[in-house]
PDB file of C-alpha atoms in Angstrom:
ATOM      1  CA  UNK A 805    -135.250 123.686 -34.270  1.00 48.00           C
ATOM      2  CA  UNK A 806    -134.638 121.932 -37.706  1.00 44.00           C
ATOM      3  CA  UNK A 807    -134.407 117.969 -37.617  1.00 42.00           C
ATOM      4  CA  UNK A 808    -130.696 118.086 -38.296  1.00 36.00           C
ATOM      5  CA  UNK A 809    -130.025 119.935 -35.131  1.00 45.00           C
ATOM      6  CA  UNK A 810    -132.134 117.841 -33.074  1.00 43.00           C
ATOM      7  CA  UNK A 811    -130.386 114.640 -34.357  1.00 38.00           C
ATOM      8  CA  UNK A 812    -127.099 116.421 -33.560  1.00 38.00           C
ATOM      9  CA  UNK A 813    -128.071 117.109 -30.014  1.00 46.00           C
ATOM     10  CA  UNK A 814    -129.324 113.532 -29.676  1.00 45.00           C
ATOM     11  CA  UNK A 815    -125.652 112.154 -30.385  1.00 39.00           C
ATOM     12  CA  UNK A 816    -123.794 111.667 -27.051  1.00 46.00           C
ATOM     13  CA  UNK A 817    -120.533 113.015 -26.600  1.00 56.00           C
ATOM     14  CA  UNK A 818    -118.068 109.979 -26.714  1.00 63.00           C
ATOM     15  CA  UNK A 819    -114.721 110.276 -24.707  1.00 72.00           C
ATOM     16  CA  UNK A 820    -111.538 110.421 -26.962  1.00 84.00           C
ATOM     17  CA  UNK A 821    -109.450 107.387 -26.937  1.00 88.00           C
ATOM     18  CA  UNK A 822    -105.869 107.864 -25.636  1.00 90.00           C
ATOM     19  CA  UNK A 823    -104.582 106.568 -29.064  1.00 86.00           C
ATOM     20  CA  UNK A 824    -106.674 109.229 -30.777  1.00 90.00           C
ATOM     21  CA  UNK A 825    -105.317 111.813 -28.336  1.00 92.00           C
ATOM     22  CA  UNK A 826    -101.587 110.967 -29.276  1.00 92.00           C
ATOM     23  CA  UNK A 827    -102.521 110.676 -32.962  1.00 92.00           C
ATOM     24  CA  UNK A 828    -103.832 114.158 -32.953  1.00 92.00           C
ATOM     25  CA  UNK A 829    -101.030 115.780 -30.948  1.00 92.00           C
ATOM     26  CA  UNK A 830     -98.394 113.997 -33.211  1.00 92.00           C
ATOM     27  CA  UNK A 831    -100.051 115.266 -36.424  1.00 93.00           C
ATOM     28  CA  UNK A 832    -100.280 118.851 -34.893  1.00 93.00           C
ATOM     29  CA  UNK A 833     -96.508 118.780 -34.130  1.00 91.00           C
ATOM     30  CA  UNK A 834     -95.821 117.484 -37.631  1.00 93.00           C
ATOM     31  CA  UNK A 835     -94.050 114.249 -36.504  1.00 93.00           C
ATOM     32  CA  UNK A 836     -93.903 110.949 -38.254  1.00 93.00           C
ATOM     33  CA  UNK A 837     -94.598 107.573 -36.943  1.00 91.00           C
ATOM     34  CA  UNK A 838     -91.055 106.562 -37.801  1.00 94.00           C
ATOM     35  CA  UNK A 839     -89.753 109.465 -35.615  1.00 94.00           C
ATOM     36  CA  UNK A 840     -91.768 108.312 -32.742  1.00 91.00           C
ATOM     37  CA  UNK A 841     -90.610 104.884 -33.178  1.00 90.00           C
ATOM     38  CA  UNK A 842     -86.978 105.874 -33.386  1.00 93.00           C
ATOM     39  CA  UNK A 843     -87.235 108.073 -30.202  1.00 92.00           C
ATOM     40  CA  UNK A 844     -89.124 105.513 -27.996  1.00 90.00           C
ATOM     41  CA  UNK A 845     -86.851 102.533 -29.230  1.00 92.00           C
ATOM     42  CA  UNK A 846     -89.930 100.416 -30.409  1.00 91.00           C
ATOM     43  CA  UNK A 847     -91.195  99.425 -33.857  1.00 92.00           C
ATOM     44  CA  UNK A 848     -93.545 101.219 -36.149  1.00 91.00           C
ATOM     45  CA  UNK A 849     -96.077  98.574 -35.719  1.00 91.00           C
ATOM     46  CA  UNK A 850     -96.290  99.225 -32.190  1.00 90.00           C
ATOM     47  CA  UNK A 851     -96.644 103.086 -32.754  1.00 90.00           C
ATOM     48  CA  UNK A 852     -99.604 102.232 -35.033  1.00 91.00           C
ATOM     49  CA  UNK A 853    -101.143  99.836 -32.264  1.00 88.00           C
ATOM     50  CA  UNK A 854    -101.035 102.801 -29.818  1.00 89.00           C
ATOM     51  CA  UNK A 855    -102.522 105.081 -31.932  1.00 89.00           C
ATOM     52  CA  UNK A 856    -105.343 102.768 -33.182  1.00 88.00           C
ATOM     53  CA  UNK A 857    -105.840 101.475 -29.139  1.00 86.00           C
ATOM     54  CA  UNK A 858    -105.047  98.125 -30.028  1.00 86.00           C
ATOM     55  CA  UNK A 859    -103.540  97.315 -26.846  1.00 83.00           C
ATOM     56  CA  UNK A 860    -103.562  93.356 -27.129  1.00 82.00           C
ATOM     57  CA  UNK A 861    -100.506  93.620 -29.059  1.00 78.00           C
ATOM     58  CA  UNK A 862     -98.598  95.653 -26.475  1.00 79.00           C
ATOM     59  CA  UNK A 863     -97.818  93.120 -23.808  1.00 74.00           C
ATOM     60  CA  UNK A 864     -98.989  93.637 -20.270  1.00 84.00           C
ATOM     61  CA  UNK A 865    -100.724  96.659 -18.552  1.00 86.00           C
ATOM     62  CA  UNK A 866     -97.366  98.006 -17.262  1.00 87.00           C
ATOM     63  CA  UNK A 867     -95.827  98.133 -20.719  1.00 88.00           C
ATOM     64  CA  UNK A 868     -99.004  99.986 -21.962  1.00 90.00           C
ATOM     65  CA  UNK A 869     -98.693 102.519 -19.334  1.00 91.00           C
ATOM     66  CA  UNK A 870     -95.005 103.091 -19.825  1.00 91.00           C
ATOM     67  CA  UNK A 871     -95.620 103.541 -23.654  1.00 89.00           C
ATOM     68  CA  UNK A 872     -98.205 105.950 -23.130  1.00 91.00           C
ATOM     69  CA  UNK A 873     -96.192 108.026 -20.828  1.00 92.00           C
ATOM     70  CA  UNK A 874     -93.226 107.995 -22.971  1.00 92.00           C
ATOM     71  CA  UNK A 875     -95.141 109.000 -26.136  1.00 89.00           C
ATOM     72  CA  UNK A 876     -96.930 111.991 -24.236  1.00 91.00           C
ATOM     73  CA  UNK A 877     -93.535 113.080 -22.818  1.00 94.00           C
ATOM     74  CA  UNK A 878     -92.057 112.838 -26.310  1.00 93.00           C
ATOM     75  CA  UNK A 879     -94.712 114.977 -27.627  1.00 91.00           C
ATOM     76  CA  UNK A 880     -94.515 117.507 -24.725  1.00 92.00           C
ATOM     77  CA  UNK A 881     -98.070 117.075 -23.505  1.00 92.00           C
ATOM     78  CA  UNK A 882     -99.325 116.105 -20.151  1.00 93.00           C
ATOM     79  CA  UNK A 883     -99.561 112.248 -19.547  1.00 90.00           C
ATOM     80  CA  UNK A 884    -102.248 112.288 -16.908  1.00 92.00           C
ATOM     81  CA  UNK A 885    -105.364 112.672 -19.109  1.00 92.00           C
ATOM     82  CA  UNK A 886    -103.726 110.010 -21.616  1.00 92.00           C
ATOM     83  CA  UNK A 887    -103.698 107.481 -18.609  1.00 92.00           C
ATOM     84  CA  UNK A 888    -107.263 108.445 -17.427  1.00 92.00           C
ATOM     85  CA  UNK A 889    -108.450 107.895 -21.067  1.00 88.00           C
ATOM     86  CA  UNK A 890    -106.636 104.488 -21.187  1.00 89.00           C
ATOM     87  CA  UNK A 891    -108.338 103.388 -17.916  1.00 89.00           C
ATOM     88  CA  UNK A 892    -111.700 104.414 -19.217  1.00 88.00           C
ATOM     89  CA  UNK A 893    -111.159 102.580 -22.596  1.00 83.00           C
ATOM     90  CA  UNK A 894    -109.505  99.433 -20.805  1.00 82.00           C
ATOM     91  CA  UNK A 895    -112.779  99.410 -18.473  1.00 82.00           C
ATOM     92  CA  UNK A 896    -114.865  99.479 -21.483  1.00 78.00           C
ATOM     93  CA  UNK A 897    -113.092  97.001 -23.566  1.00 70.00           C
ATOM     94  CA  UNK A 898    -112.787  94.652 -20.425  1.00 64.00           C
ATOM     95  CA  UNK A 899    -109.037  94.732 -20.460  1.00 63.00           C
ATOM     96  CA  UNK A 900    -107.159  93.790 -17.285  1.00 53.00           C
ATOM     97  CA  UNK A 901    -105.322  96.637 -15.627  1.00 52.00           C
ATOM     98  CA  UNK A 902    -103.402  97.244 -12.577  1.00 50.00           C
ATOM     99  CA  UNK A 903    -105.003  99.392  -9.791  1.00 48.00           C
ATOM    100  CA  UNK A 904    -103.424 102.899  -9.460  1.00 48.00           C
ATOM    101  CA  UNK A 905    -103.031 104.295  -5.836  1.00 45.00           C
ATOM    102  CA  UNK A 906    -103.018 108.070  -5.428  1.00 48.00           C
ATOM    103  CA  UNK A 907     -99.884 109.780  -4.443  1.00 46.00           C
ATOM    104  CA  UNK A 908    -100.299 111.388  -1.197  1.00 49.00           C
ATOM    105  CA  UNK A 909     -99.138 115.071  -1.051  1.00 50.00           C
ATOM    106  CA  UNK A 910     -98.677 115.015   2.612  1.00 51.00           C
ATOM    107  CA  UNK A 911     -95.605 112.926   2.426  1.00 59.00           C
ATOM    108  CA  UNK A 912     -93.206 115.833   1.693  1.00 67.00           C
ATOM    109  CA  UNK A 913     -94.966 117.895   4.505  1.00 76.00           C
ATOM    110  CA  UNK A 914     -94.231 115.032   6.916  1.00 80.00           C
ATOM    111  CA  UNK A 915     -90.864 114.569   5.902  1.00 85.00           C
ATOM    112  CA  UNK A 916     -90.157 118.106   6.474  1.00 90.00           C
ATOM    113  CA  UNK A 917     -91.608 118.109   9.970  1.00 90.00           C
ATOM    114  CA  UNK A 918     -89.800 115.087  10.789  1.00 92.00           C
ATOM    115  CA  UNK A 919     -86.464 116.523   9.561  1.00 92.00           C
ATOM    116  CA  UNK A 920     -87.091 119.789  11.746  1.00 93.00           C
ATOM    117  CA  UNK A 921     -88.123 117.862  14.778  1.00 93.00           C
ATOM    118  CA  UNK A 922     -84.865 115.686  14.474  1.00 94.00           C
ATOM    119  CA  UNK A 923     -82.766 118.957  14.129  1.00 94.00           C
ATOM    120  CA  UNK A 924     -84.225 120.594  17.003  1.00 96.00           C
ATOM    121  CA  UNK A 925     -83.509 117.353  18.999  1.00 93.00           C
ATOM    122  CA  UNK A 926     -79.939 117.331  17.771  1.00 94.00           C
ATOM    123  CA  UNK A 927     -79.223 120.952  18.690  1.00 95.00           C
ATOM    124  CA  UNK A 928     -80.756 120.517  22.115  1.00 94.00           C
ATOM    125  CA  UNK A 929     -78.716 117.362  22.701  1.00 92.00           C
ATOM    126  CA  UNK A 930     -75.213 119.315  21.755  1.00 92.00           C
ATOM    127  CA  UNK A 931     -76.373 122.152  24.037  1.00 91.00           C
ATOM    128  CA  UNK A 932     -76.730 119.936  26.913  1.00 91.00           C
ATOM    129  CA  UNK A 933     -73.406 118.113  26.346  1.00 92.00           C
ATOM    130  CA  UNK A 934     -71.559 121.395  25.936  1.00 88.00           C
ATOM    131  CA  UNK A 935     -73.124 122.688  29.195  1.00 88.00           C
ATOM    132  CA  UNK A 936     -72.143 119.691  31.038  1.00 88.00           C
ATOM    133  CA  UNK A 937     -68.692 119.712  29.632  1.00 84.00           C
ATOM    134  CA  UNK A 938     -68.004 123.000  30.766  1.00 79.00           C
ATOM    135  CA  UNK A 939     -69.413 122.758  34.140  1.00 76.00           C
ATOM    136  CA  UNK A 940     -67.032 119.907  34.688  1.00 71.00           C
ATOM    137  CA  UNK A 941     -63.964 121.870  33.538  1.00 66.00           C
ATOM    138  CA  UNK A 942     -64.869 124.582  35.956  1.00 56.00           C
ATOM    139  CA  UNK A 943     -65.479 122.399  39.194  1.00 54.00           C
ATOM    140  CA  UNK A 944     -62.422 119.958  38.582  1.00 56.00           C
ATOM    141  CA  UNK A 945     -58.883 121.604  38.616  1.00 55.00           C
ATOM    142  CA  UNK A 946     -56.474 120.323  36.123  1.00 56.00           C
ATOM    143  CA  UNK A 947     -54.041 117.680  37.518  1.00 55.00           C
ATOM    144  CA  UNK A 948     -50.718 117.133  35.952  1.00 56.00           C
ATOM    145  CA  UNK A 949     -49.912 113.395  36.008  1.00 60.00           C
ATOM    146  CA  UNK A 950     -46.452 112.382  37.395  1.00 57.00           C
ATOM    147  CA  UNK A 951     -43.733 111.793  34.962  1.00 55.00           C
ATOM    148  CA  UNK A 952     -43.775 107.879  34.451  1.00 54.00           C
ATOM    149  CA  UNK A 953     -41.547 107.654  31.522  1.00 52.00           C
ATOM    150  CA  UNK A 954     -38.166 108.197  32.992  1.00 52.00           C
ATOM    151  CA  UNK A 955     -38.900 105.711  35.922  1.00 51.00           C
ATOM    152  CA  UNK A 956     -39.641 103.096  33.335  1.00 49.00           C
ATOM    153  CA  UNK A 957     -36.496 103.671  31.277  1.00 48.00           C
ATOM    154  CA  UNK A 958     -34.028 103.370  34.198  1.00 47.00           C
ATOM    155  CA  UNK A 959     -34.098  99.588  34.806  1.00 48.00           C
ATOM    156  CA  UNK A 960     -33.521  98.677  31.206  1.00 47.00           C
ATOM    157  CA  UNK A 961     -30.518 101.201  31.005  1.00 45.00           C
ATOM    158  CA  UNK A 962     -29.002  99.901  34.361  1.00 44.00           C
ATOM    159  CA  UNK A 963     -28.903  96.243  33.313  1.00 42.00           C
ATOM    160  CA  UNK A 964     -25.901  96.513  30.755  1.00 47.00           C
ATOM    161  CA  UNK A 965     -23.900  98.532  33.347  1.00 48.00           C
ATOM    162  CA  UNK A 966     -23.311  95.466  35.750  1.00 46.00           C
ATOM    163  CA  UNK A 967     -19.741  94.965  34.307  1.00 43.00           C
ATOM    164  CA  UNK A 968     -16.836  93.407  36.019  1.00 48.00           C
ATOM    165  CA  UNK A 969     -14.891  95.781  37.938  1.00 45.00           C
ATOM    166  CA  UNK A 970     -11.252  96.620  36.685  1.00 45.00           C
ATOM    167  CA  UNK A 971      -8.733  94.309  38.558  1.00 48.00           C
ATOM    168  CA  UNK A 972      -5.246  95.527  39.569  1.00 42.00           C
ATOM    169  CA  UNK A 973      -2.383  94.386  37.283  1.00 38.00           C
ATOM    170  CA  UNK A 974      -1.161  91.841  39.969  1.00 41.00           C
ATOM    171  CA  UNK A 975      -3.959  89.593  40.505  1.00 46.00           C
ATOM    172  CA  UNK A 976      -4.111  86.067  41.688  1.00 42.00           C
ATOM    173  CA  UNK A 977      -5.283  82.970  39.795  1.00 39.00           C
ATOM    174  CA  UNK A 978      -8.304  82.742  41.921  1.00 47.00           C
ATOM    175  CA  UNK A 979      -9.411  86.248  41.244  1.00 48.00           C
ATOM    176  CA  UNK A 980      -9.070  85.637  37.498  1.00 49.00           C
ATOM    177  CA  UNK A 981     -11.148  82.569  37.940  1.00 44.00           C
ATOM    178  CA  UNK A 982     -13.755  84.201  39.860  1.00 47.00           C
ATOM    179  CA  UNK A 983     -13.974  87.010  37.088  1.00 44.00           C
ATOM    180  CA  UNK A 984     -14.366  84.283  34.478  1.00 40.00           C
ATOM    181  CA  UNK A 985     -17.017  82.658  36.570  1.00 50.00           C
ATOM    182  CA  UNK A 986     -18.961  86.154  36.696  1.00 43.00           C
ATOM    183  CA  UNK A 987     -18.623  86.676  33.032  1.00 42.00           C
ATOM    184  CA  UNK A 988     -21.706  84.574  32.050  1.00 44.00           C
ATOM    185  CA  UNK A 989     -23.876  86.639  34.548  1.00 44.00           C
ATOM    186  CA  UNK A 990     -22.937  89.651  32.620  1.00 41.00           C
ATOM    187  CA  UNK A 991     -23.783  87.814  29.474  1.00 38.00           C
ATOM    188  CA  UNK A 992     -27.133  86.936  30.936  1.00 45.00           C
ATOM    189  CA  UNK A 993     -27.792  90.392  31.969  1.00 42.00           C
ATOM    190  CA  UNK A 994     -27.044  91.492  28.479  1.00 37.00           C
ATOM    191  CA  UNK A 995     -29.485  88.840  26.996  1.00 46.00           C
ATOM    192  CA  UNK A 996     -32.132  90.005  29.549  1.00 38.00           C
ATOM    193  CA  UNK A 997     -31.669  93.560  28.318  1.00 37.00           C
ATOM    194  CA  UNK A 998     -31.919  92.565  24.579  1.00 42.00           C
ATOM    195  CA  UNK A 999     -35.166  90.539  25.630  1.00 43.00           C
ATOM    196  CA  UNK A1000     -36.520  93.734  27.210  1.00 40.00           C
ATOM    197  CA  UNK A1001     -35.767  95.929  24.316  1.00 42.00           C
ATOM    198  CA  UNK A1002     -37.219  93.362  21.893  1.00 43.00           C
ATOM    199  CA  UNK A1003     -40.519  93.165  23.893  1.00 46.00           C
ATOM    200  CA  UNK A1004     -40.971  96.986  23.573  1.00 45.00           C
ATOM    201  CA  UNK A1005     -42.256  97.253  19.972  1.00 45.00           C
ATOM    202  CA  UNK A1006     -45.043  94.895  20.537  1.00 44.00           C
ATOM    203  CA  UNK A1007     -46.664  97.584  22.858  1.00 41.00           C
ATOM    204  CA  UNK A1008     -46.304 100.244  20.106  1.00 47.00           C
ATOM    205  CA  UNK A1009     -48.195  98.038  17.551  1.00 49.00           C
ATOM    206  CA  UNK A1010     -51.275  97.808  19.661  1.00 43.00           C
ATOM    207  CA  UNK A1011     -52.864 101.122  18.328  1.00 44.00           C
ATOM    208  CA  UNK A1012     -52.367  99.947  14.720  1.00 49.00           C
ATOM    209  CA  UNK A1013     -54.369  96.659  15.579  1.00 45.00           C
ATOM    210  CA  UNK A1014     -57.058  98.783  17.124  1.00 41.00           C
ATOM    211  CA  UNK A1015     -57.155 100.902  13.968  1.00 43.00           C
ATOM    212  CA  UNK A1016     -57.693  98.006  11.782  1.00 46.00           C
ATOM    213  CA  UNK A1017     -60.380  96.609  13.878  1.00 43.00           C
ATOM    214  CA  UNK A1018     -62.382  99.815  13.765  1.00 41.00           C
ATOM    215  CA  UNK A1019     -62.168 100.165   9.920  1.00 42.00           C
ATOM    216  CA  UNK A1020     -64.510  97.280   8.973  1.00 40.00           C
ATOM    217  CA  UNK A1021     -67.349  98.979  10.845  1.00 41.00           C
ATOM    218  CA  UNK A1022     -67.706 101.689   8.175  1.00 43.00           C
ATOM    219  CA  UNK A1023     -71.069 100.877   6.200  1.00 58.00           C
ATOM    220  CA  UNK A1024     -70.823 100.428   2.379  1.00 85.00           C
ATOM    221  CA  UNK A1025     -73.428 100.642  -0.168  1.00 92.00           C
ATOM    222  CA  UNK A1026     -74.888  97.577  -1.822  1.00 95.00           C
ATOM    223  CA  UNK A1027     -74.600  97.261  -5.658  1.00 96.00           C
ATOM    224  CA  UNK A1028     -77.679  95.791  -7.596  1.00 94.00           C
ATOM    225  CA  UNK A1029     -76.964  94.844 -11.310  1.00 96.00           C
ATOM    226  CA  UNK A1030     -79.646  93.936 -13.734  1.00 96.00           C
ATOM    227  CA  UNK A1031     -79.269  92.632 -17.394  1.00 96.00           C
ATOM    228  CA  UNK A1032     -82.154  92.254 -19.887  1.00 95.00           C
ATOM    229  CA  UNK A1033     -82.347  89.697 -22.622  1.00 94.00           C
ATOM    230  CA  UNK A1034     -85.763  91.180 -23.837  1.00 93.00           C
ATOM    231  CA  UNK A1035     -87.712  94.460 -23.665  1.00 93.00           C
ATOM    232  CA  UNK A1036     -88.775  95.051 -19.869  1.00 95.00           C
ATOM    233  CA  UNK A1037     -90.167  97.756 -17.811  1.00 92.00           C
ATOM    234  CA  UNK A1038     -88.121  98.539 -14.420  1.00 95.00           C
ATOM    235  CA  UNK A1039     -88.743 100.410 -11.306  1.00 94.00           C
ATOM    236  CA  UNK A1040     -86.401 100.086  -8.354  1.00 95.00           C
ATOM    237  CA  UNK A1041     -86.159 101.791  -4.977  1.00 95.00           C
ATOM    238  CA  UNK A1042     -83.946 100.952  -1.885  1.00 94.00           C
ATOM    239  CA  UNK A1043     -84.513 100.379   1.735  1.00 92.00           C
ATOM    240  CA  UNK A1044     -84.352 104.174   2.242  1.00 91.00           C
ATOM    241  CA  UNK A1045     -87.214 104.851   0.117  1.00 91.00           C
ATOM    242  CA  UNK A1046     -84.997 106.362  -2.834  1.00 92.00           C
ATOM    243  CA  UNK A1047     -86.167 105.737  -6.355  1.00 93.00           C
ATOM    244  CA  UNK A1048     -83.126 104.498  -8.189  1.00 93.00           C
ATOM    245  CA  UNK A1049     -84.648 103.688 -11.573  1.00 93.00           C
ATOM    246  CA  UNK A1050     -87.855 103.801 -13.532  1.00 92.00           C
ATOM    247  CA  UNK A1051     -87.660 103.408 -17.014  1.00 93.00           C
ATOM    248  CA  UNK A1052     -88.091 100.906 -20.056  1.00 93.00           C
ATOM    249  CA  UNK A1053     -85.126  98.524 -20.765  1.00 95.00           C
ATOM    250  CA  UNK A1054     -84.114  97.413 -24.315  1.00 93.00           C
ATOM    251  CA  UNK A1055     -82.849  94.192 -25.114  1.00 94.00           C
ATOM    252  CA  UNK A1056     -79.216  93.463 -24.475  1.00 94.00           C
ATOM    253  CA  UNK A1057     -79.143  96.562 -22.028  1.00 95.00           C
ATOM    254  CA  UNK A1058     -77.848  96.448 -18.296  1.00 95.00           C
ATOM    255  CA  UNK A1059     -78.002  98.574 -15.252  1.00 94.00           C
ATOM    256  CA  UNK A1060     -75.867  98.794 -12.352  1.00 95.00           C
ATOM    257  CA  UNK A1061     -77.372 100.982  -9.255  1.00 95.00           C
ATOM    258  CA  UNK A1062     -75.912 101.582  -5.632  1.00 95.00           C
ATOM    259  CA  UNK A1063     -78.131 101.879  -2.613  1.00 94.00           C
ATOM    260  CA  UNK A1064     -79.151 100.361   0.938  1.00 93.00           C
ATOM    261  CA  UNK A1065     -80.524  96.892   0.640  1.00 93.00           C
ATOM    262  CA  UNK A1066     -83.096  95.493   0.692  1.00 94.00           C
ATOM    263  CA  UNK A1067     -84.126  96.747  -2.704  1.00 95.00           C
ATOM    264  CA  UNK A1068     -87.892  96.727  -4.164  1.00 95.00           C
ATOM    265  CA  UNK A1069     -87.597  95.784  -7.733  1.00 94.00           C
ATOM    266  CA  UNK A1070     -90.707  95.635 -10.175  1.00 93.00           C
ATOM    267  CA  UNK A1071     -90.161  94.034 -13.550  1.00 93.00           C
ATOM    268  CA  UNK A1072     -92.420  93.939 -16.427  1.00 92.00           C
ATOM    269  CA  UNK A1073     -90.877  90.892 -18.004  1.00 89.00           C
ATOM    270  CA  UNK A1074     -89.308  88.936 -15.245  1.00 90.00           C
ATOM    271  CA  UNK A1075     -88.299  85.721 -17.104  1.00 91.00           C
ATOM    272  CA  UNK A1076     -85.860  88.100 -19.411  1.00 89.00           C
ATOM    273  CA  UNK A1077     -84.016  89.499 -16.438  1.00 93.00           C
ATOM    274  CA  UNK A1078     -80.980  88.431 -14.811  1.00 93.00           C
ATOM    275  CA  UNK A1079     -80.277  89.914 -11.288  1.00 95.00           C
ATOM    276  CA  UNK A1080     -77.067  90.186  -9.031  1.00 96.00           C
ATOM    277  CA  UNK A1081     -76.616  91.650  -5.604  1.00 94.00           C
ATOM    278  CA  UNK A1082     -72.897  92.562  -4.712  1.00 93.00           C
ATOM    279  CA  UNK A1083     -71.613  89.987  -7.485  1.00 92.00           C
ATOM    280  CA  UNK A1084     -73.905  87.164  -6.223  1.00 93.00           C
ATOM    281  CA  UNK A1085     -76.782  85.771  -8.588  1.00 92.00           C
ATOM    282  CA  UNK A1086     -80.292  86.436  -7.317  1.00 93.00           C
ATOM    283  CA  UNK A1087     -82.854  83.841  -8.287  1.00 89.00           C
ATOM    284  CA  UNK A1088     -86.176  85.306  -9.614  1.00 86.00           C
ATOM    285  CA  UNK A1089     -88.155  82.025 -10.344  1.00 83.00           C
ATOM    286  CA  UNK A1090     -91.365  83.539 -11.860  1.00 83.00           C
ATOM    287  CA  UNK A1091     -94.309  81.310 -11.889  1.00 81.00           C
ATOM    288  CA  UNK A1092     -95.425  79.903 -15.294  1.00 80.00           C
ATOM    289  CA  UNK A1093     -97.060  82.366 -17.363  1.00 79.00           C
ATOM    290  CA  UNK A1094     -96.251  85.359 -15.252  1.00 84.00           C
ATOM    291  CA  UNK A1095     -94.199  88.262 -16.401  1.00 86.00           C
ATOM    292  CA  UNK A1096     -94.979  91.021 -14.188  1.00 91.00           C
ATOM    293  CA  UNK A1097     -93.322  90.695 -10.620  1.00 89.00           C
ATOM    294  CA  UNK A1098     -92.328  92.726  -7.806  1.00 93.00           C
ATOM    295  CA  UNK A1099     -89.366  91.084  -5.657  1.00 91.00           C
ATOM    296  CA  UNK A1100     -87.398  92.155  -2.638  1.00 93.00           C
ATOM    297  CA  UNK A1101     -83.705  91.598  -3.200  1.00 92.00           C
ATOM    298  CA  UNK A1102     -81.047  91.670  -0.327  1.00 88.00           C
ATOM    299  CA  UNK A1103     -83.513  90.747   2.679  1.00 82.00           C
TER     300      UNK A1103
END
């Protein structure tokens, strides 16, 4: 073995930094730094900082990871090795990084089993209800209720018919007087009939009032709106666990999301964000010097 070969074997294999990996992939694809900056909506200076592993110029750890993933996706390469290389580089340089928790692969399987179990319980419940319903139909004969409507209408129709009987042509003055005295009674009967008929529509309006009471019980989705004065990384999920947004927001942009409150909102630059829930502004109140925050909106 020559001295050159021995010296070559003694050199340790140094890991490739994430910036070098992205730089080499960009050069192989024949893409310029200007094209990358235009696609990622960042400056050329930040692209150079990423490729030279100068992460102190790139804000917080959340932003750096977002830039690396977006850069790798643009170059159509796997972002996982880039993130691993960044973690190793950050540990070697003493940079502060956020802990990454492994994503459980058992979650989809558990959700599937829960869904199947609920479906089986639902079908069993429907089967029991149908058996009980048909058994009751067979055991109990159908009874036709008596006609109540005609008997209720007769009294109201008979009131106006209490008119003064027809008097003979030759009647005395006393009979005329008694007929005149009886007239107010007939008028009062007519008034009673009118009062009875005016009270009837109130009974018919009851179903409409009941329908108006039922309508507000329908559940509506909550609207979460965010506006950004500066560049900010955003991650949002609702109470049902649905991920509604995970992306980098540009200055002056805004987002409107629908879901079930409360919302879990992670912000990479909290002081530059304005949040409203169903039109009501939500106070963020970050502490001094804090940019990265995770808040719960709508509890």
